[in-house]
Coordinates of C-alpha atoms (C1' of nucleotides) in Angstrom, one line a residue:
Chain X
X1326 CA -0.2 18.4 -4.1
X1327 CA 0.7 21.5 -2.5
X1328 CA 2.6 22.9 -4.9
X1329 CA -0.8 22.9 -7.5
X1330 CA -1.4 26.4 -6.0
X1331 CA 1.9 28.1 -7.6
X1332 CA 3.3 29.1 -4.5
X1333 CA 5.7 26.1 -4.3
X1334 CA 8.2 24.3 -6.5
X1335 CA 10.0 20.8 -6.1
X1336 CA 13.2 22.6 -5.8
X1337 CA 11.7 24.6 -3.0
X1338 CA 12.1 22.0 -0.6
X1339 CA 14.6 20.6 1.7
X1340 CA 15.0 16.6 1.0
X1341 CA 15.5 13.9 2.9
X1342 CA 17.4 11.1 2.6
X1343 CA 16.1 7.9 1.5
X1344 CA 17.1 4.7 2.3
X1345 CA 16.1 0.8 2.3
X1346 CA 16.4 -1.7 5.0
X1347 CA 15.8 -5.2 4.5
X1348 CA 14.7 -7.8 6.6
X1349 CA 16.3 -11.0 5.3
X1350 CA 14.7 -14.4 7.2
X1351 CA 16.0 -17.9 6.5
X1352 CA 15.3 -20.7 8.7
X1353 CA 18.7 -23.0 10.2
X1354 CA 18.9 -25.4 13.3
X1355 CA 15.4 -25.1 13.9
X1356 CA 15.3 -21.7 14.0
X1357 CA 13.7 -18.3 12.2
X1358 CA 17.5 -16.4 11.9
X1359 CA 18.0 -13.0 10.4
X1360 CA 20.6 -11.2 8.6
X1361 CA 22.2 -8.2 10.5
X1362 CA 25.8 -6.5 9.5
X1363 CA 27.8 -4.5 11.9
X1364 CA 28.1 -1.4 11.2
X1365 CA 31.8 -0.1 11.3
X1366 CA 31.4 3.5 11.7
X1367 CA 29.6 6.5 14.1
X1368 CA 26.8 6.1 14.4
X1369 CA 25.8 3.3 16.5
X1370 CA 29.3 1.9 15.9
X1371 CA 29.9 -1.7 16.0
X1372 CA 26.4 -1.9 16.6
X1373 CA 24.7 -5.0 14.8
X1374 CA 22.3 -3.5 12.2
X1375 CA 20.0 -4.6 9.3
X1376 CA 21.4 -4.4 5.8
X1377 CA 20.2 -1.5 4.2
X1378 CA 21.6 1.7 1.9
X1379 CA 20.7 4.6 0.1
X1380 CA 18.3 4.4 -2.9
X1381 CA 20.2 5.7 -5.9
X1382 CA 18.7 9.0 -7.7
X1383 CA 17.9 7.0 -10.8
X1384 CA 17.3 3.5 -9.2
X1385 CA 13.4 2.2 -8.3
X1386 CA 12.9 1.7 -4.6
X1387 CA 12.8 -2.3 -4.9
X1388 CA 15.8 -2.8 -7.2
X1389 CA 17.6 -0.9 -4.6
X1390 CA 16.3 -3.4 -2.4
X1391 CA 17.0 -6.7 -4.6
X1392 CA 20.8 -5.2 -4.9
X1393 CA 21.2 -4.7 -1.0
X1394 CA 19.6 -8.7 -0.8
X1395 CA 22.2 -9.7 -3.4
X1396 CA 25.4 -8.1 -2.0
X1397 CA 24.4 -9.6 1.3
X1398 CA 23.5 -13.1 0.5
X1399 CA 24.8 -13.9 -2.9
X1400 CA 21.1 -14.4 -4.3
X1401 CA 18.5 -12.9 -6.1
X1402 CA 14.8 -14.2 -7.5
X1403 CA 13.9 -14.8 -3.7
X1404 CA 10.4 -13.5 -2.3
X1405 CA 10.5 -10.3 -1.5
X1406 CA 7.8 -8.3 -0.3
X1407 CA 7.5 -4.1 0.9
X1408 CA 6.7 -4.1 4.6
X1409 CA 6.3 -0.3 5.9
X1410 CA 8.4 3.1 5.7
X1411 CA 9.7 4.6 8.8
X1412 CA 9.6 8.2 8.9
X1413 CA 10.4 9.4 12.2
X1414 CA 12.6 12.8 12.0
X1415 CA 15.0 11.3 14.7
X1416 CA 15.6 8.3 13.9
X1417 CA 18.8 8.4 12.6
X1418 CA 21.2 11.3 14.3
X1419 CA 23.6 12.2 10.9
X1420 CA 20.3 14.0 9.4
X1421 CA 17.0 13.4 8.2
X1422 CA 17.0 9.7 6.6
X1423 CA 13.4 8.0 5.4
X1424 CA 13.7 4.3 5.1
X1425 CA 11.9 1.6 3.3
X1426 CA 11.9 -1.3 4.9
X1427 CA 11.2 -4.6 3.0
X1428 CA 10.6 -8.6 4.1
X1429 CA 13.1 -11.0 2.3
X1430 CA 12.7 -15.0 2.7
X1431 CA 15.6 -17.3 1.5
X1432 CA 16.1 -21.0 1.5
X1433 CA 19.0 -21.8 3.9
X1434 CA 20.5 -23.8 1.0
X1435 CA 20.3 -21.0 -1.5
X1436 CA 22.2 -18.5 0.6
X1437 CA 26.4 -18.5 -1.1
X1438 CA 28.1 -17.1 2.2
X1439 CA 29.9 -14.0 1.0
X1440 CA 33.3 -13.6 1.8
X1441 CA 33.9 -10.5 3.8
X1442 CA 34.1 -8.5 0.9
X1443 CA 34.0 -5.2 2.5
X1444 CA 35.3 -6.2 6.0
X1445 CA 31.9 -5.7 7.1
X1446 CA 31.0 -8.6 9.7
X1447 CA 27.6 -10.1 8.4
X1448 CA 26.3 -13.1 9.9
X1449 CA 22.8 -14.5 11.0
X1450 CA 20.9 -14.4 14.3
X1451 CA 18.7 -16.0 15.8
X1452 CA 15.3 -13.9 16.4
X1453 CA 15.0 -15.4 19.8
X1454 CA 18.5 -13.6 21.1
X1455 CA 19.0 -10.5 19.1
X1456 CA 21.8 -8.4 19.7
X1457 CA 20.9 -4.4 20.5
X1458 CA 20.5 -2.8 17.0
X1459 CA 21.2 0.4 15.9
X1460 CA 18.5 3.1 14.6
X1461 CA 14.9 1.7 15.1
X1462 CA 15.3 -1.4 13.5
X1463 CA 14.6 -3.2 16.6
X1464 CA 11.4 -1.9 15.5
X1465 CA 11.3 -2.8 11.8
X1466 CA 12.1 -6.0 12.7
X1467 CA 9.3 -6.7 14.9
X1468 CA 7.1 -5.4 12.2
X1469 CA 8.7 -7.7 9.7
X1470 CA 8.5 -10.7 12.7
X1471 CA 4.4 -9.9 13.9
X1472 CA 3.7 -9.5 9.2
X1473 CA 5.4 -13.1 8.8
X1474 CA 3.7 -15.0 11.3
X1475 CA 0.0 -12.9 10.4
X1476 CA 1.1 -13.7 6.6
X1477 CA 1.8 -17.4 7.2
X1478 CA -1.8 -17.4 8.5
X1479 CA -3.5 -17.0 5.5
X1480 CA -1.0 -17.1 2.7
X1481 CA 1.8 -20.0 1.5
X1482 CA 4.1 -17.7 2.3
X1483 CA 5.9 -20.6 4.2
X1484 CA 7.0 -22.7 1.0
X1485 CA 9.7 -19.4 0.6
X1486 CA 11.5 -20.8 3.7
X1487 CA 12.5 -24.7 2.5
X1488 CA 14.0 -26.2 -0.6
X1489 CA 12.1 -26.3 -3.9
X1490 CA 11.1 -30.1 -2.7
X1491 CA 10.1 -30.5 0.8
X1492 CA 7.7 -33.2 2.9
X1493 CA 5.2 -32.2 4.5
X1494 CA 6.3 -33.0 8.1
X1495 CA 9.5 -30.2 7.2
X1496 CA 6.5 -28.1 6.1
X1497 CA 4.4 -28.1 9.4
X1498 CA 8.3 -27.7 11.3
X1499 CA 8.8 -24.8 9.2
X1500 CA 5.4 -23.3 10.2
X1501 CA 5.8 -24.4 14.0
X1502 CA 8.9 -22.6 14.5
X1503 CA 7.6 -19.1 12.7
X1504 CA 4.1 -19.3 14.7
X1505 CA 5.5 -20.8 17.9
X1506 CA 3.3 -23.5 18.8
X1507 CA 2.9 -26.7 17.4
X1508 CA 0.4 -28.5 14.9
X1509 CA -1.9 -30.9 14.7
X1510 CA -0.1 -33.4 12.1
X1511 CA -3.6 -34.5 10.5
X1512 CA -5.1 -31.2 10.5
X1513 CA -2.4 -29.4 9.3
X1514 CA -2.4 -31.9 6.1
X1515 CA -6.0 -31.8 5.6
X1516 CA -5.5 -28.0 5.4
X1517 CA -2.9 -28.3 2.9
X1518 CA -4.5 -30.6 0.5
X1519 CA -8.1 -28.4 0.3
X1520 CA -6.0 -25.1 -0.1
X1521 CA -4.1 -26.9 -3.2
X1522 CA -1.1 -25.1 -3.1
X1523 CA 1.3 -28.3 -3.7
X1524 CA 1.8 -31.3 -5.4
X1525 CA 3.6 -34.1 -5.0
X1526 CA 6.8 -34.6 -6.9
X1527 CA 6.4 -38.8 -7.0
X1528 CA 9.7 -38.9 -5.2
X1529 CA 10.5 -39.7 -1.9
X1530 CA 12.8 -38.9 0.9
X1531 CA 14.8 -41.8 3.3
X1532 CA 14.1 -41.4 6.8
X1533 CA 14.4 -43.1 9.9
X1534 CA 11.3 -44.7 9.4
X1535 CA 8.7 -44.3 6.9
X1536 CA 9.9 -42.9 3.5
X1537 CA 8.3 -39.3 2.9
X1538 CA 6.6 -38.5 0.0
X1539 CA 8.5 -35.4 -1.5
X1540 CA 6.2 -32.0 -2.5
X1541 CA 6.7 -29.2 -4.6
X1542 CA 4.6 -25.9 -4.5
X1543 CA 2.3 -25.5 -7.5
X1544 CA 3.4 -23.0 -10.1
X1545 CA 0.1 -22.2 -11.1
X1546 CA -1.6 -21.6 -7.4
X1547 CA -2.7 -18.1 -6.2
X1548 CA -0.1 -17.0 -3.6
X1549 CA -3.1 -15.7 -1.6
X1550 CA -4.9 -18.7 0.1
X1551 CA -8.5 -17.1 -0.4
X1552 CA -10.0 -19.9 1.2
X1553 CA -9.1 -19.9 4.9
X1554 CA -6.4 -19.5 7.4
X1555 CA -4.0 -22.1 6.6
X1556 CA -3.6 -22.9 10.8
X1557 CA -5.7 -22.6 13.8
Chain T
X808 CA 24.0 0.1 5.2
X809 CA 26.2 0.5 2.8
X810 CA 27.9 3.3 4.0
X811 CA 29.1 1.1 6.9
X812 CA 32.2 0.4 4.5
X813 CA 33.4 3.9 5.3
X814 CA 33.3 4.6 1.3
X815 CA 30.1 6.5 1.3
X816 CA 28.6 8.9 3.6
X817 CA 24.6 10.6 3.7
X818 CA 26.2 13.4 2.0
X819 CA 27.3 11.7 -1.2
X820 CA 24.3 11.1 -2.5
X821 CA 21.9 12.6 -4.7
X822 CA 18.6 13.0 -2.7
X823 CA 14.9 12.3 -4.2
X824 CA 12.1 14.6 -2.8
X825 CA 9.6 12.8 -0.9
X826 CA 5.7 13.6 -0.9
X827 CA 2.6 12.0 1.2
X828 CA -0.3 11.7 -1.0
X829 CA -3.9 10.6 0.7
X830 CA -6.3 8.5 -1.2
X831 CA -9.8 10.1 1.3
X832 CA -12.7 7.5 1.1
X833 CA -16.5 8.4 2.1
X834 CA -19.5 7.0 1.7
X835 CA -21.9 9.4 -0.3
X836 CA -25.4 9.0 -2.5
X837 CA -24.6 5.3 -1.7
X838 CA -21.2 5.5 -3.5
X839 CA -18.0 5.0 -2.5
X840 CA -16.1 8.5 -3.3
X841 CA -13.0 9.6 -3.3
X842 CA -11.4 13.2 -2.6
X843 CA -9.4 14.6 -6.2
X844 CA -7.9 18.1 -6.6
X845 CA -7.5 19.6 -9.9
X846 CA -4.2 20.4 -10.7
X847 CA -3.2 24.1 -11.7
X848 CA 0.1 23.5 -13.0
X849 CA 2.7 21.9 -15.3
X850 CA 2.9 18.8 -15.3
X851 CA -0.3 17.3 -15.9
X852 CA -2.4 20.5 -15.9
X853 CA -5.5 20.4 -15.5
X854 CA -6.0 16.6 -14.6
X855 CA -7.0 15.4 -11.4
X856 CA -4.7 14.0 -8.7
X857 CA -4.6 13.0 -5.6
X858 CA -4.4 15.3 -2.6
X859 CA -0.8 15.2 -1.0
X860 CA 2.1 16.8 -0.5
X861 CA 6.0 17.5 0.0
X862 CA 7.1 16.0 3.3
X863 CA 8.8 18.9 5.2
X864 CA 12.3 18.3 6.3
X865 CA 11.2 18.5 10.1
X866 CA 8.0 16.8 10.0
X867 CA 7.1 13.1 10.6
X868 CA 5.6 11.2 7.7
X869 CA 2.2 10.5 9.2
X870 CA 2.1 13.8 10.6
X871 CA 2.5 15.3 6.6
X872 CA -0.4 12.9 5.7
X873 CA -2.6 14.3 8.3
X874 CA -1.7 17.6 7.2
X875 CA -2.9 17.1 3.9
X876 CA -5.9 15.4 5.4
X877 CA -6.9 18.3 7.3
X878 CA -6.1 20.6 4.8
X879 CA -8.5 19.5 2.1
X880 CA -11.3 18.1 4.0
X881 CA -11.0 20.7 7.7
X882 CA -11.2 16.7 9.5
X883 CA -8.7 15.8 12.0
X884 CA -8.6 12.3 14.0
X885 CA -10.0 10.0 11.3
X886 CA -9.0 6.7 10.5
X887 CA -5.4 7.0 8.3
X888 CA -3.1 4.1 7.8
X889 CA -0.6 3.8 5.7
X890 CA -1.1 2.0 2.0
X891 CA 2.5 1.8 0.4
X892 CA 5.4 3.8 -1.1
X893 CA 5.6 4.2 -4.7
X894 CA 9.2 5.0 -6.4
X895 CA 9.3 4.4 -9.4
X896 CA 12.4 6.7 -11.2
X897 CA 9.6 8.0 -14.2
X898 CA 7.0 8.5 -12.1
X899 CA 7.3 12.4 -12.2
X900 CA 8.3 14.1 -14.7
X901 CA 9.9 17.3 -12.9
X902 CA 12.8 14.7 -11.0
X903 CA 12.9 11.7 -8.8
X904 CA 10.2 11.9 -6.3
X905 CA 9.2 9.2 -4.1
X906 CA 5.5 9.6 -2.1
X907 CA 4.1 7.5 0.2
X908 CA 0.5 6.7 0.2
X909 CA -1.5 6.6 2.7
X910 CA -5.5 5.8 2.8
X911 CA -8.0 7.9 4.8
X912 CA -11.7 7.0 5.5
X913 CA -14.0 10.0 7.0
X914 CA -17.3 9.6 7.8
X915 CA -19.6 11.8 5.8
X916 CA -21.0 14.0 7.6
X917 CA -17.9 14.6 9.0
X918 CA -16.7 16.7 6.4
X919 CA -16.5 20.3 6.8
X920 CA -16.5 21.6 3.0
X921 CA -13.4 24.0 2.4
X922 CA -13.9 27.2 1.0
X923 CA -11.6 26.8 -2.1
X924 CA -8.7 29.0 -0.1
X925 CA -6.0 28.8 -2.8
X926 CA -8.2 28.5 -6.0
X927 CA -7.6 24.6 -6.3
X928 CA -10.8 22.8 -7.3
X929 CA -11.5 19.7 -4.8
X930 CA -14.2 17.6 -5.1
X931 CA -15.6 14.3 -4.4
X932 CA -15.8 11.4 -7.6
X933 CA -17.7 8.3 -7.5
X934 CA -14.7 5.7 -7.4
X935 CA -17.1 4.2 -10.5
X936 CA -16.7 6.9 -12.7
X937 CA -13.0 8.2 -12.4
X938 CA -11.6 11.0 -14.5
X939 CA -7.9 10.6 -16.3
X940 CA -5.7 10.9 -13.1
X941 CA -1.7 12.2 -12.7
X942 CA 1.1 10.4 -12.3
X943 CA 0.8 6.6 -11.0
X944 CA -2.1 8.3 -9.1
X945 CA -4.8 5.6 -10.7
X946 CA -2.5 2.8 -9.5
X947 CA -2.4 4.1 -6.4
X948 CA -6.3 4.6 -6.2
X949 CA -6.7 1.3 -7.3
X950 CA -4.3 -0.2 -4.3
X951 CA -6.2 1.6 -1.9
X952 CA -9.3 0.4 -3.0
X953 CA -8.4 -3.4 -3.0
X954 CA -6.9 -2.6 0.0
X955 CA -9.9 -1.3 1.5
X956 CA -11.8 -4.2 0.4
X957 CA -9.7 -6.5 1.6
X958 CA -9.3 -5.2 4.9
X959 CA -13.1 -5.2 5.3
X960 CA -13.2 -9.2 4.8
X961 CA -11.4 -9.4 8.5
X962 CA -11.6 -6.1 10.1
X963 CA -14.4 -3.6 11.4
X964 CA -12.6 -0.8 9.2
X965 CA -16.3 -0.2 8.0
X966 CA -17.2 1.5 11.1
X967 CA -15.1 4.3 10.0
X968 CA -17.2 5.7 7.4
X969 CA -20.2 5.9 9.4
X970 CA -21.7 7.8 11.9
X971 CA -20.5 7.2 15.7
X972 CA -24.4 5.9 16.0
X973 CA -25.9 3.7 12.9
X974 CA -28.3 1.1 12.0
X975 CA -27.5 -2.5 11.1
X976 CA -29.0 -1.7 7.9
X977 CA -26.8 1.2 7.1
X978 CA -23.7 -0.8 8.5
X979 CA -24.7 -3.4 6.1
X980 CA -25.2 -0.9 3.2
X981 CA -21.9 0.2 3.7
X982 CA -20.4 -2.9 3.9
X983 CA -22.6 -4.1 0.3
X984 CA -21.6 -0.5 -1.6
X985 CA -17.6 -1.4 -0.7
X986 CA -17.4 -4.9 -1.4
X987 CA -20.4 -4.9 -4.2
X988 CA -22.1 -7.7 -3.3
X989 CA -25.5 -8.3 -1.6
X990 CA -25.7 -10.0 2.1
X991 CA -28.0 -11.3 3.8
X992 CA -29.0 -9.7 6.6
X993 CA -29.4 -12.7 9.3
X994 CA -26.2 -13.7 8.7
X995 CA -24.2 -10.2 8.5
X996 CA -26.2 -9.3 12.0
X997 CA -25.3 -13.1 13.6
X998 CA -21.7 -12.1 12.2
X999 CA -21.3 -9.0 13.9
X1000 CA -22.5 -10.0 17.0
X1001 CA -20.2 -12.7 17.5
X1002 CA -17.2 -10.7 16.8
X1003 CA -18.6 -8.6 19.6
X1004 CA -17.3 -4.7 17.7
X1005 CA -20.9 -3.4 18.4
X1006 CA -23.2 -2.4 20.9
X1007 CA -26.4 -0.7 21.3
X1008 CA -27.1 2.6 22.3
X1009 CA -30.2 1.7 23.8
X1010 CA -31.7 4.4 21.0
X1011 CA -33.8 3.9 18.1
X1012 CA -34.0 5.8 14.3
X1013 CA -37.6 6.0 13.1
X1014 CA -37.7 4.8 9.3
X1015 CA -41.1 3.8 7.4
X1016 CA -41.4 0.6 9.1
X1017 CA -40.3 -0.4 12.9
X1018 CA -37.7 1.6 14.3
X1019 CA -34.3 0.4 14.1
X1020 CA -32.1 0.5 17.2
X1021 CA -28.9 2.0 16.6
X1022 CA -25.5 0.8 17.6
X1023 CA -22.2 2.3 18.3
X1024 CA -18.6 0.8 18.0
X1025 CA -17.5 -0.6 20.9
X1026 CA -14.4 0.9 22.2
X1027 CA -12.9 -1.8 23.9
X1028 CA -12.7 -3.7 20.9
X1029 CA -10.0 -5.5 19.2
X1030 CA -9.8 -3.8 15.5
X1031 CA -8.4 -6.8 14.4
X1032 CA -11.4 -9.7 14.5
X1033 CA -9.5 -12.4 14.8
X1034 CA -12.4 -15.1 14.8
X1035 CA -13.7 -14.9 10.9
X1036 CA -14.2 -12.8 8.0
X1037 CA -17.3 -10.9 9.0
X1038 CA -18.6 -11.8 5.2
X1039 CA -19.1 -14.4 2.7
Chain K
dA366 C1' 9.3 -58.2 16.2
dC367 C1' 9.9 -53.5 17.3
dA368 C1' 10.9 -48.6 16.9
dA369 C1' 10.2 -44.6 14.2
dA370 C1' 8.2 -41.7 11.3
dA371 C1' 4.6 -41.2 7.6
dG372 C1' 0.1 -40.9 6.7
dT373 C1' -5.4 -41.6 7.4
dG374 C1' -10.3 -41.9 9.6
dT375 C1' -13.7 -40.5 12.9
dT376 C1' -16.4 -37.6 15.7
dG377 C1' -18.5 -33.8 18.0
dA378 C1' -18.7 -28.7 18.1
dG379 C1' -19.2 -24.7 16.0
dA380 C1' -19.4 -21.5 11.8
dG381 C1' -21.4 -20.5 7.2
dT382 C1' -25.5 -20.2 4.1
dA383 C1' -30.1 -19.9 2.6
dC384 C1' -34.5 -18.9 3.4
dA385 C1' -38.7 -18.4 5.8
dC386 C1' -40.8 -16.2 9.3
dC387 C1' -42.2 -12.8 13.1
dC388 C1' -42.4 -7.8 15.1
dA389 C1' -43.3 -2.8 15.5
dT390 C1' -44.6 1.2 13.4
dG391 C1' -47.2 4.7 10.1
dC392 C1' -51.2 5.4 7.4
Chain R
dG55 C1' -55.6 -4.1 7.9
dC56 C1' -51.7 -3.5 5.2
dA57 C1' -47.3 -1.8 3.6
dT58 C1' -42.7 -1.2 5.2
dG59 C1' -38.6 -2.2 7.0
dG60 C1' -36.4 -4.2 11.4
dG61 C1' -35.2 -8.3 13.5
dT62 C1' -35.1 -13.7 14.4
dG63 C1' -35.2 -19.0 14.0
dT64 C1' -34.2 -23.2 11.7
dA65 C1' -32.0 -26.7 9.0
dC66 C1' -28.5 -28.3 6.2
dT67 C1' -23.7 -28.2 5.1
dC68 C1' -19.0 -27.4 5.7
dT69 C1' -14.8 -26.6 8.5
dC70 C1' -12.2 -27.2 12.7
dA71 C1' -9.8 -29.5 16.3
dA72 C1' -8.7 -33.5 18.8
dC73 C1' -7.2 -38.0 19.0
dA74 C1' -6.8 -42.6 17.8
dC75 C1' -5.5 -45.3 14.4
dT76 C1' -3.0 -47.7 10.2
dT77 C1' 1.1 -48.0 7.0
dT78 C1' 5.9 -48.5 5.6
dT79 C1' 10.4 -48.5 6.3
dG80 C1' 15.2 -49.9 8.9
dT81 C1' 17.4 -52.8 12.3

DNA sequence: ACAAAAGTGTTGAGAGTACACCCATGC
DNA sequence: GCATGGGTGTACTCTCAACACTTTTGT
């Protein structure tokens, strides 16, 4: 620390603002969408934005993060991960502002729409036809976008995205949308069954053919496939 | 943002101060070390810490880390990514300050030893025999360090604490002090050469026995190697 | 019976692992 | 020649990817 020489004290320096962003996913008509608000006010405004505020003086960095999730979407106790902190000096015009940025996933199902509490217009996007947004969180987002698809690689991140029972067929869909590319059917269950992340429930789903056997994700199973990447 | 209510504004709040700190791996006595300064000061006098620093008002955050960086070791343009921000309200006892972590890796011979210029003890400590750090500085430590680890399972990071020209056998060292496991050499070399990150220089290092040919990164290549982990 | 969707088996190619072996140099 | 360390070949196993196939439901 600098100031371990005696020539400098905390209150010797200038501080910056701190914020969080948050970069909520949910996945609806076949698409990866994400939360953005529009911001009301100078700057950038009316400018589509990600939800985000200012990290209270006595509030840790990720409850300030869980409470920006919760006014947004209504829920809390959803995956939520750090992602990166953005520290560019001109990034936003009012002064010197640090964000954190974080990854939310939510189930489509969970998410309570909030009435317009604040007359702040909130609504989801798709990632393939994103509005301009304001500050650099085109950027953050892209992070968040290239850290999910790397992450569904190797992890079972994925599970975050559907309903507490799923089959494995809205598994692979979920997978295919976020990487882009479709999946061998076979393969992609043969995967699944060695890395013994889920279980089936014994209950099954109507369809129009076949009934699908439902799954659940396994309580106890490491979050971090060790094994191998979960896709080609 | 929740400012874009129009109830708050940047100037409202109560701002944290905001440091860097820089966990500085190198590869030493065939240990894995890490840089610690001694602290001169209230709080935590006396105990090692981390090397870091406030983040000016005016200054990027990367550019503060390699500040810092260059301040304690005289080493510019070495490998520095950033780890992860820690925020916790308690996690300094003199007011709310938030740091971000970054992780260094400097080649040895690299290092040009500073002339203790402001009477702050630095010095290198065997990441197997720690001393009683400051702050959440051991948590931090330990991140980088699993981090580190990690990233050398799918990524030619290793290359960083080297030389620009080494042997097989000292790249595989490296790679066996970090992780702290032996590998066999057949495969690490078959490894390596697939993922196509080396090449040779077309010199050669005398040792007791044959000489070994030394290699050098290979610029051109993807940091990233996609194919495999490049060990067991 | 047929369509639709779930779910399985097979096969060849390549990667991972273990281990034995060969090569070049100094003494 | 022999010790020393660099460098390679081989054989067995496992995983991957592609693709054809079987099963169970509704109509």
């Amino acid at each position: 620390m600098t100031d371990d020489t005696g020539r400098y004290d905390v209150t010797r320096y200038q501080r910056p603002s701190v914020t969080v962003d948050v970069v909520i996913f949910t996945l609806c008509n076949q698409e990866l969408q994400v939360l953005l608000i529009q911001r009301a006010r100078w700057p950038y405004e009316g400018c589509w934005a990600l939800p985000g505020g200012f990290v209270e003086i006595d509030e840790p960095l990720e409850r300030a993060a869980v409470r920006e999730l919760e006014e947004e979407t209504g829920v809390t106790d959803v995956y939520l991960e750090q992602l990166f902190t953005f520290g560019r000096t001109d990034r936003d015009p009012r002064s010197r502002v640090i964000t954190v940025a974080y990854l939310a996933l939510v189930a489509a199902e969970r998410i309570r729409p909030r009435a317009g509490d604040d007359a702040t217009d909130a609504r989801w996007w798709s990632t393939y036809a994103l509005p301009a947004l304001a500050f650099d969180h085109r950027q953050i987002l892209d992070y968040a976008l290239t850290r999910l698809r790397y992450k569904l690689e190797y992890t079972a991140v994925g599970f975050e995205l559907l309903p507490q029972e799923f089959t494995l067929a809205e598994l692979q869909g979920t997978y295919e949308i976020i990487v882009g590319e479709t999946l061998d059917k076979a393969n992609f269950r043969k995967k699944l069954t060695r890395a013994n992340v889920i279980e089936p429930t014994g209950q099954f789903r109507q369809t129009a053919g076949r009934p699908a056997r439902l799954y659940r994700y396994r309580e106890d199973a490491v979050a971090e496939v060790k094994a191998r990447r979960l896709f080609p």
